[in-house]
Coordinates of C-alpha atoms and ligand atoms in Angstrom, one line a residue:
M1 CA 77.5 151.6 82.7
K2 CA 74.9 151.9 80.0
A3 CA 74.5 155.5 78.8
H4 CA 72.5 157.1 76.0
D5 CA 74.2 159.6 73.8
G6 CA 71.0 161.5 73.0
M7 CA 68.0 163.2 74.6
Y8 CA 64.7 161.6 75.3
I9 CA 62.3 164.0 73.4
G10 CA 58.9 163.4 71.9
G11 CA 58.9 159.6 72.8
E12 CA 62.3 158.8 71.2
W13 CA 66.0 159.1 71.8
R14 CA 67.2 162.0 69.6
P15 CA 70.8 163.2 68.9
A16 CA 71.8 166.2 71.0
A17 CA 72.0 169.6 69.3
G18 CA 75.6 170.2 70.4
P19 CA 78.8 168.1 70.5
D20 CA 79.7 168.5 74.3
A21 CA 79.5 165.6 76.7
I22 CA 79.5 165.3 80.5
A23 CA 81.7 162.6 82.1
V24 CA 79.9 160.7 84.9
V25 CA 82.2 159.8 87.7
N26 CA 81.8 157.1 90.4
P27 CA 82.6 159.0 93.6
A28 CA 83.7 155.8 95.4
D29 CA 86.7 155.3 93.1
E30 CA 86.8 158.5 91.0
Q31 CA 86.6 156.5 87.8
V32 CA 84.6 157.7 84.8
I33 CA 81.7 155.3 84.2
G34 CA 80.1 156.9 81.2
H35 CA 79.3 160.0 79.2
V36 CA 76.0 161.8 78.5
P37 CA 75.3 164.7 76.2
A38 CA 75.5 168.3 77.6
G39 CA 72.2 169.8 76.5
T40 CA 71.9 173.3 75.1
A41 CA 69.1 175.8 74.8
E42 CA 68.3 174.2 71.5
D43 CA 67.7 170.8 73.1
V44 CA 65.6 172.5 75.8
D45 CA 63.5 174.2 73.2
A46 CA 62.9 171.0 71.3
A47 CA 61.8 169.3 74.5
V48 CA 59.5 172.1 75.5
R49 CA 57.9 172.0 72.1
A50 CA 57.3 168.3 72.4
A51 CA 55.8 168.8 75.9
R52 CA 53.5 171.6 74.6
A53 CA 52.4 169.5 71.7
A54 CA 51.5 166.6 74.0
F55 CA 49.8 168.7 76.7
P56 CA 46.2 169.1 75.3
G57 CA 45.9 165.3 74.7
W58 CA 47.3 164.3 78.1
A59 CA 45.3 167.0 79.9
A60 CA 42.1 165.7 78.2
T61 CA 42.9 162.0 79.1
P62 CA 40.5 160.8 81.7
P63 CA 42.2 160.7 85.2
A64 CA 41.5 157.0 85.5
E65 CA 43.5 156.4 82.2
R66 CA 46.3 158.6 83.5
A67 CA 46.3 156.6 86.7
G68 CA 46.7 153.4 84.6
R69 CA 49.8 154.8 82.9
I70 CA 51.3 155.9 86.1
A71 CA 50.6 152.4 87.6
A72 CA 52.4 150.9 84.5
L73 CA 55.4 153.2 85.2
R74 CA 55.4 152.1 88.8
D75 CA 55.5 148.4 87.7
V76 CA 58.4 149.0 85.4
L77 CA 60.3 150.9 88.2
A78 CA 59.6 147.9 90.5
A79 CA 60.7 145.3 87.9
R80 CA 63.9 147.2 87.2
K81 CA 64.7 147.9 90.9
D82 CA 68.1 146.0 90.9
E83 CA 69.3 147.9 87.8
I84 CA 68.2 151.2 89.3
A85 CA 70.0 150.4 92.6
E86 CA 73.2 149.5 90.8
T87 CA 73.1 152.6 88.7
V88 CA 72.5 154.9 91.7
T89 CA 75.4 153.2 93.6
A90 CA 77.7 153.7 90.6
E91 CA 77.0 157.4 90.2
L92 CA 76.2 158.5 93.7
G93 CA 78.4 156.0 95.6
S94 CA 75.8 155.0 98.1
P95 CA 76.1 151.5 99.6
L96 CA 74.1 149.0 97.6
P97 CA 71.6 148.1 100.5
L98 CA 70.7 151.8 100.8
S99 CA 70.3 152.1 97.0
Q100 CA 68.0 149.1 97.0
A101 CA 65.9 150.0 100.0
V102 CA 65.7 153.8 99.6
H103 CA 66.9 155.0 96.2
A104 CA 65.1 152.3 94.2
G105 CA 62.4 151.4 96.7
V106 CA 60.9 154.8 97.7
P107 CA 60.2 155.9 94.1
V108 CA 58.1 152.8 93.6
L109 CA 56.0 153.7 96.7
V110 CA 55.6 157.3 95.5
A111 CA 54.7 156.4 91.9
G112 CA 52.2 154.0 93.3
S113 CA 50.7 156.6 95.5
Y114 CA 50.1 158.9 92.5
A115 CA 48.6 156.0 90.5
E116 CA 46.0 155.8 93.3
L117 CA 45.6 159.6 93.7
A118 CA 45.2 160.2 90.0
A119 CA 42.2 157.8 90.1
S120 CA 40.6 159.1 93.3
Y121 CA 41.4 162.9 93.4
A122 CA 38.5 165.3 93.2
F123 CA 39.3 167.3 90.1
E124 CA 36.0 169.2 90.4
E125 CA 34.2 170.6 93.4
K126 CA 31.0 172.4 94.2
L127 CA 31.1 175.7 96.1
G128 CA 27.6 177.3 96.4
N129 CA 26.4 178.2 92.9
S130 CA 29.9 177.5 91.5
T131 CA 31.6 174.4 90.0
V132 CA 35.3 174.7 90.6
L133 CA 37.4 172.8 88.0
L134 CA 41.0 171.9 89.0
E135 CA 42.9 171.9 85.8
P136 CA 46.6 171.1 84.9
V137 CA 48.9 174.1 85.0
G138 CA 50.5 173.1 81.6
V139 CA 54.2 172.3 80.8
V140 CA 56.4 171.7 83.9
G141 CA 60.1 172.3 83.9
A142 CA 61.6 170.0 86.5
I143 CA 65.1 170.6 87.8
T144 CA 66.4 168.0 90.2
P145 CA 69.5 167.4 92.4
W146 CA 71.7 164.3 92.8
N147 CA 71.2 163.4 96.4
Y148 CA 68.2 161.1 95.8
P149 CA 68.5 160.9 92.0
L150 CA 65.3 158.9 91.3
H151 CA 63.1 160.0 94.2
Q152 CA 63.6 163.7 93.3
I153 CA 62.5 162.9 89.7
V154 CA 59.5 160.8 90.7
A155 CA 58.4 163.3 93.4
K156 CA 57.9 165.8 90.6
V157 CA 57.0 163.8 87.5
A158 CA 54.4 161.5 89.1
P159 CA 52.2 164.2 90.5
A160 CA 52.6 166.4 87.4
L161 CA 51.5 163.5 85.2
A162 CA 48.6 162.7 87.6
A163 CA 47.5 166.3 87.3
G164 CA 47.5 166.2 83.5
C165 CA 50.7 168.2 83.0
T166 CA 53.5 167.3 80.7
V167 CA 57.2 167.5 81.8
V168 CA 60.7 168.5 80.7
L169 CA 63.3 167.2 83.1
K170 CA 66.8 168.5 83.6
P171 CA 68.5 166.2 86.1
A172 CA 71.7 166.9 88.1
E173 CA 74.8 166.6 86.0
D174 CA 76.3 164.2 88.6
T175 CA 73.5 161.6 88.3
P176 CA 72.2 161.6 84.7
L177 CA 72.3 157.8 84.2
T178 CA 69.5 157.2 86.7
A179 CA 67.5 159.9 84.9
Q180 CA 68.1 158.1 81.6
L181 CA 66.8 154.8 83.2
F182 CA 63.7 156.7 84.3
A183 CA 63.2 157.9 80.7
E184 CA 63.5 154.2 79.5
A185 CA 60.9 153.3 82.1
V186 CA 58.5 156.0 80.8
Q187 CA 58.9 154.6 77.3
E188 CA 58.4 151.0 78.4
A189 CA 55.3 152.0 80.4
G190 CA 53.8 153.3 77.2
L191 CA 53.3 156.9 78.2
P192 CA 52.3 159.0 75.1
A193 CA 55.1 160.7 73.2
G194 CA 56.0 164.1 74.6
V195 CA 54.4 163.7 77.9
F196 CA 57.8 163.2 79.5
N197 CA 61.0 164.6 78.1
L198 CA 64.6 164.5 79.3
V199 CA 67.4 166.9 78.6
T200 CA 70.7 166.1 80.4
G201 CA 73.1 169.0 80.8
I202 CA 74.6 171.5 83.2
G203 CA 72.6 173.8 85.4
A204 CA 74.0 177.1 84.1
V205 CA 73.1 176.2 80.5
A206 CA 70.3 173.6 80.2
G207 CA 68.8 174.4 83.6
Q208 CA 68.7 178.1 83.1
A209 CA 67.3 177.7 79.6
L210 CA 64.5 175.5 81.0
A211 CA 63.7 177.8 83.9
G212 CA 63.5 180.8 81.6
H213 CA 61.7 179.2 78.7
E214 CA 58.5 181.0 77.8
G215 CA 56.8 177.6 76.9
V216 CA 57.2 176.4 80.5
D217 CA 54.3 177.2 82.9
L218 CA 55.6 176.0 86.2
V219 CA 59.2 175.4 87.3
S220 CA 59.7 172.8 90.1
F221 CA 63.2 172.9 91.5
T222 CA 65.0 171.0 94.3
G223 CA 68.5 172.0 95.3
S224 CA 70.5 174.8 96.9
T225 CA 69.0 178.0 98.2
A226 CA 71.3 180.1 96.0
V227 CA 70.0 178.5 92.8
G228 CA 66.5 178.4 94.1
R229 CA 66.5 182.1 94.7
R230 CA 67.7 182.7 91.1
I231 CA 65.1 180.4 89.6
G232 CA 62.4 182.1 91.8
A233 CA 63.4 185.5 90.4
T234 CA 63.4 184.2 86.8
A235 CA 60.0 182.6 87.2
G236 CA 58.7 185.7 89.0
A237 CA 59.8 188.0 86.2
A238 CA 57.8 185.8 83.7
V239 CA 54.9 185.4 86.1
K240 CA 55.1 181.6 86.1
R241 CA 54.4 179.3 88.9
V242 CA 57.3 178.0 90.9
A243 CA 57.9 175.3 93.5
L244 CA 61.1 175.3 95.4
E245 CA 62.5 172.6 97.7
L246 CA 65.6 174.0 99.2
G247 CA 67.9 173.4 102.2
G248 CA 67.4 172.6 105.8
K249 CA 69.1 172.6 109.2
S250 CA 66.5 170.5 111.0
A251 CA 66.4 170.0 114.8
N252 CA 66.2 166.7 116.6
V253 CA 64.7 167.8 119.9
I254 CA 65.1 165.3 122.7
L255 CA 62.9 166.4 125.6
P256 CA 63.9 165.6 129.2
G257 CA 61.5 162.7 129.6
A258 CA 62.4 161.0 126.3
D259 CA 64.1 157.6 125.7
L260 CA 67.6 159.1 125.3
A261 CA 69.4 156.0 123.8
K262 CA 66.7 155.5 121.2
A263 CA 66.5 159.2 120.3
V264 CA 70.3 159.5 119.9
N265 CA 70.7 156.3 117.9
V266 CA 67.9 157.1 115.5
G267 CA 69.2 160.7 115.3
V268 CA 72.7 159.6 114.4
A269 CA 71.4 157.1 111.8
N270 CA 69.2 159.9 110.3
V271 CA 72.2 162.2 109.8
M272 CA 74.7 159.6 108.6
S273 CA 72.3 158.0 106.1
N274 CA 73.2 158.8 102.4
S275 CA 76.4 160.4 103.8
G276 CA 74.4 163.3 105.3
Q277 CA 73.2 164.4 101.8
T278 CA 69.6 164.8 102.8
C279 CA 67.9 168.2 102.9
S280 CA 65.6 167.0 105.7
A281 CA 68.4 165.5 107.9
W282 CA 68.2 166.3 111.6
T283 CA 71.7 167.8 111.7
R284 CA 71.2 169.6 115.0
M285 CA 70.6 167.4 118.1
L286 CA 69.2 169.3 121.1
V287 CA 69.7 167.8 124.5
D288 CA 69.0 169.1 128.0
A289 CA 72.0 170.1 130.1
E290 CA 71.5 167.3 132.6
R291 CA 71.7 164.4 130.1
Y292 CA 74.0 166.2 127.7
E293 CA 77.3 164.3 128.3
E294 CA 75.4 161.0 128.3
A295 CA 73.9 161.9 124.8
V296 CA 77.4 162.9 123.5
A297 CA 78.8 159.5 124.6
L298 CA 75.9 157.6 123.0
A299 CA 76.4 159.5 119.8
A300 CA 80.1 158.8 119.7
T301 CA 79.4 155.1 120.1
A302 CA 76.7 155.1 117.5
V303 CA 78.7 156.9 114.8
A304 CA 81.7 154.5 115.2
K305 CA 79.6 151.9 113.3
Y306 CA 79.7 154.1 110.2
V307 CA 82.9 152.8 108.6
P308 CA 83.6 154.7 105.4
G309 CA 83.4 152.5 102.4
E310 CA 81.3 150.0 104.2
R311 CA 78.2 151.3 106.0
I312 CA 78.7 154.9 104.7
G313 CA 79.5 155.9 101.2
P314 CA 81.4 159.0 99.9
V315 CA 79.9 162.3 99.1
V316 CA 79.0 163.0 95.6
N317 CA 82.0 164.8 94.2
A318 CA 85.3 166.5 95.0
K319 CA 83.6 169.9 95.4
Q320 CA 81.2 168.7 98.0
Q321 CA 84.0 166.8 99.8
A322 CA 86.0 170.1 100.0
R323 CA 82.9 172.0 101.1
V324 CA 82.0 169.5 103.9
R325 CA 85.6 169.3 105.1
G326 CA 85.7 173.1 105.1
Y327 CA 82.7 173.2 107.5
I328 CA 84.4 170.7 109.8
E329 CA 87.5 172.9 110.0
K330 CA 85.2 175.9 110.7
G331 CA 83.5 174.0 113.5
V332 CA 86.9 173.3 115.1
E333 CA 88.0 176.9 114.5
E334 CA 84.9 178.3 116.2
G335 CA 85.5 176.2 119.3
A336 CA 83.1 173.2 119.0
R337 CA 84.4 170.0 120.6
L338 CA 85.3 167.2 118.1
V339 CA 83.9 164.0 119.5
A340 CA 84.3 161.8 116.4
G341 CA 85.7 162.2 112.9
G342 CA 87.4 165.4 111.7
P343 CA 88.5 167.1 108.5
E344 CA 91.0 164.5 107.3
A345 CA 89.7 162.3 104.5
P346 CA 89.4 158.7 105.8
R347 CA 90.4 157.0 102.6
D348 CA 93.0 157.9 99.9
Q349 CA 90.6 157.2 97.0
G350 CA 87.0 158.4 96.6
Y351 CA 85.3 161.5 97.9
Y352 CA 84.9 160.2 101.5
V353 CA 84.4 162.4 104.6
S354 CA 84.8 161.1 108.1
P355 CA 81.5 160.7 109.9
T356 CA 81.8 163.6 112.4
V357 CA 80.2 164.5 115.6
F358 CA 80.6 167.9 117.3
A359 CA 79.6 168.7 120.9
D360 CA 79.5 172.1 122.7
V361 CA 78.0 173.6 119.6
T362 CA 76.3 176.9 120.3
P363 CA 73.5 178.3 118.2
D364 CA 75.6 181.2 116.7
M365 CA 78.2 178.8 115.2
T366 CA 78.4 178.4 111.5
I367 CA 77.9 174.6 111.9
A368 CA 74.7 175.3 113.8
Q369 CA 73.3 177.6 111.1
E370 CA 74.4 176.5 107.6
E371 CA 73.5 173.4 105.7
I372 CA 76.6 171.2 105.5
F373 CA 75.2 168.4 103.4
G374 CA 77.7 165.8 104.7
P375 CA 78.0 163.3 107.6
V376 CA 78.3 165.9 110.3
L377 CA 76.2 166.1 113.5
S378 CA 76.1 169.1 115.8
I379 CA 75.0 168.5 119.4
L380 CA 73.6 171.6 121.2
R381 CA 72.7 172.0 124.9
Y382 CA 69.5 173.6 126.1
E383 CA 68.5 174.9 129.5
D384 CA 64.7 174.5 129.4
V385 CA 62.0 173.7 127.0
D386 CA 61.5 177.3 125.9
D387 CA 65.2 177.5 125.3
A388 CA 65.0 174.3 123.2
L389 CA 62.2 175.9 121.1
R390 CA 64.2 179.1 120.6
I391 CA 67.2 177.1 119.4
A392 CA 65.1 174.8 117.2
N393 CA 63.4 177.8 115.5
G394 CA 66.6 179.9 115.3
T395 CA 67.8 179.3 111.8
V396 CA 66.6 180.6 108.4
Y397 CA 65.4 177.1 107.5
G398 CA 62.3 175.1 108.4
L399 CA 62.1 171.9 106.5
A400 CA 61.8 169.0 108.9
G401 CA 62.6 167.9 112.4
A402 CA 62.0 165.4 115.2
V403 CA 60.7 165.6 118.7
W404 CA 61.1 162.9 121.3
G405 CA 59.1 163.2 124.5
A406 CA 57.9 161.1 127.5
D407 CA 54.8 160.5 125.4
D408 CA 53.3 161.6 122.0
E409 CA 51.2 164.3 123.6
E410 CA 54.2 166.1 125.1
A411 CA 56.1 165.8 121.8
V412 CA 53.2 167.0 119.7
A413 CA 52.7 170.1 122.0
F414 CA 56.3 171.0 121.3
A415 CA 56.1 170.2 117.5
R416 CA 53.1 172.6 117.2
R417 CA 55.4 175.5 118.2
M418 CA 58.1 174.6 115.7
D419 CA 58.5 176.7 112.5
T420 CA 59.0 173.7 110.2
G421 CA 57.2 171.8 107.5
Q422 CA 57.4 168.2 108.8
V423 CA 58.1 166.7 112.3
D424 CA 58.5 163.1 113.2
I425 CA 57.1 162.4 116.7
N426 CA 58.9 159.8 118.8
G427 CA 60.3 158.1 115.7
G428 CA 57.3 158.3 113.4
R429 CA 57.6 156.4 110.2
F430 CA 58.0 157.9 106.7
N431 CA 54.7 158.5 105.0
P432 CA 54.7 158.9 101.2
L433 CA 51.4 160.8 101.4
A434 CA 52.5 163.4 104.0
P435 CA 53.2 166.9 102.5
F436 CA 56.9 167.6 102.4
G437 CA 58.3 171.1 102.0
G438 CA 59.6 174.1 103.8
Y439 CA 58.7 177.0 106.1
K440 CA 60.9 180.1 105.8
Q441 CA 63.9 179.8 103.4
S442 CA 63.5 176.0 103.0
G443 CA 61.2 176.6 100.1
V444 CA 57.9 177.3 98.5
G445 CA 55.2 174.6 97.9
R446 CA 54.8 171.0 98.9
E447 CA 55.7 167.7 97.4
L448 CA 54.2 164.2 97.9
G449 CA 50.6 163.0 98.4
P450 CA 47.5 165.1 97.5
H451 CA 49.2 168.4 98.6
G452 CA 52.0 167.6 96.1
L453 CA 49.4 166.9 93.4
S454 CA 47.6 170.2 94.0
E455 CA 50.9 172.1 93.1
Y456 CA 50.3 171.2 89.5
L457 CA 46.7 172.3 89.3
Q458 CA 45.1 175.7 88.7
T459 CA 41.4 176.5 89.4
K460 CA 38.6 177.7 87.2
S461 CA 35.2 178.5 88.6
L462 CA 32.0 178.2 86.7
Q463 CA 28.9 180.1 88.1
F464 CA 25.4 178.8 87.5
Ligands
LIG1 P1 72.5 173.1 92.9 O1 71.4 173.8 93.5 O2 73.5 173.8 92.1 O3 71.9 171.9 91.9 C1 70.6 171.5 91.9 C2 70.1 171.4 90.4 O4 70.0 172.7 89.9 C3 71.0 170.6 89.5 O5 70.2 170.0 88.5 C4 71.8 171.7 88.9 O6 72.5 171.4 87.7 C5 70.8 172.8 88.7 N1 71.3 174.2 88.5 C6 72.4 174.7 88.9 N2 72.5 176.0 88.6 C7 71.4 176.3 87.9 C8 70.9 177.5 87.2 N3 71.6 178.6 87.2 N4 69.7 177.4 86.7 C9 69.0 176.3 86.7 N5 69.4 175.1 87.2 C10 70.6 175.1 87.8 O7 73.1 172.2 94.0 P2 74.7 171.7 94.1 O8 74.7 170.4 93.4 O9 75.7 172.7 93.7 O10 74.8 171.4 95.7 C11 75.2 172.5 96.5 C12 74.5 172.6 97.8 O11 73.1 172.7 97.6 C13 74.6 171.3 98.7 O12 75.7 171.3 99.5 C14 73.3 171.4 99.5 O13 73.5 172.3 100.6 C15 72.3 172.0 98.6 N6 71.5 170.9 98.0 C16 70.2 170.7 98.5 C17 69.5 169.7 98.0 C18 68.1 169.5 98.5 O14 67.6 168.3 98.5 N7 67.4 170.5 99.0 C19 69.9 168.8 97.0 C20 71.2 169.1 96.4 C21 72.0 170.2 97.0 P3 74.0 170.8 87.8 O15 73.9 169.5 88.3 O16 74.5 170.9 86.4 O17 74.8 171.7 88.7

């Protein structure tokens, strides 16, 4: 795999300040596929200086021109889709069709949406005798995870650029090659030097240096709740803006009148996709007592199609594999009924986890409360609709969810009572403009669409 041995700073690839490197491993066969530099505080400082120097010029660039640059970036991402998909497959292990459709495809959609929004967004509004100016916040420090390596980057960088901000990115250490491809795309699209900068490295060094840097005005983080809390505290101490996209334990609520087979099949696919490494995955399926066993049988049949190494890839690394298998052991220990899968690794090589379904899961169990981030579905039983709501809302998280009812009206009435940021009604389609983000401990702020753009703006009012 192609890998740069420097950092992308100020519009060029520069040597890293320190000698250390990170080995990138293909989780499907555990082979090292490349090395990238492990950035230090010195690299972060150089990148933040470049972003600060570029900020006044980019902020003053007319939105229509910024839109043109983002459209050019979208075009490069679209033209290099195959290369992007192959790179994601190599460093994340996802099956190629998933990498093509989702990992390479969705970022093109999202970048395209911001090319349009940059051109059409109202950066000025009238309020009585005031004119309110919506101005870019400044330099953004973006810290991204490995689960959707390119999407997570584009979901932060595209709105930041549309708003007129400049960016320093610290991507996940497991998936830096996709981030380097993105930097190449930025260069190819002709974005001005310093508008986007990349520092590869590990979270505790480069990530921490970026989150705490005094030249960064806003930190946008996606990842674990533990690290998010820490970043929030660092940002709070320095009074800087922060956006946090954290974990989830989303409920897939199947109401008594719903099409059970469809709801179960879509629900299983939702959890198994990307090996369960999706913060918004519907990892708790809620079914009424009467149709419970039917749903369990349908789920067991549906999950059998996910053959490890074919339709479902490995998880990202050995640590995540051990963590997910630990959760499966915990589920068995706490008395849940194993319907499919189990803690044993299904293949000798690669960080695979057996696609697993648990029945007889009760709301107090660990597997019903904590984010597992692997291919593990918990099926819970509810007595009536109020009980379903109590269970659905009964975790510290509130990122996403689904409701299936006899009709949209019934499902929407239930969704209105859910403490969560996004709900798909009767299989509603992904919308790249819909705000995405969490209630409760799932985070602070929203990504995607106009709501995602507004995160990168601050307001100034002029009175006449
Ligand atoms: P982390 O939260 O550790 O990683 C996310 C990003 O934060 C990475 O770029 C990471 O760098 C960086 N980071 C780590 N520590 C620091 C720090 N002290 N300061 C600044 N940045 C830091 O997630 P993990 O990869 O460890 O995954 C663990 C769990 O987190 C998963 O099982 C899942 O539950 C959750 N998660 C949630 C995601 C989501 O989409 N909401 C995505 C990924 C994970 P580095 O790569 O070097 O560690």
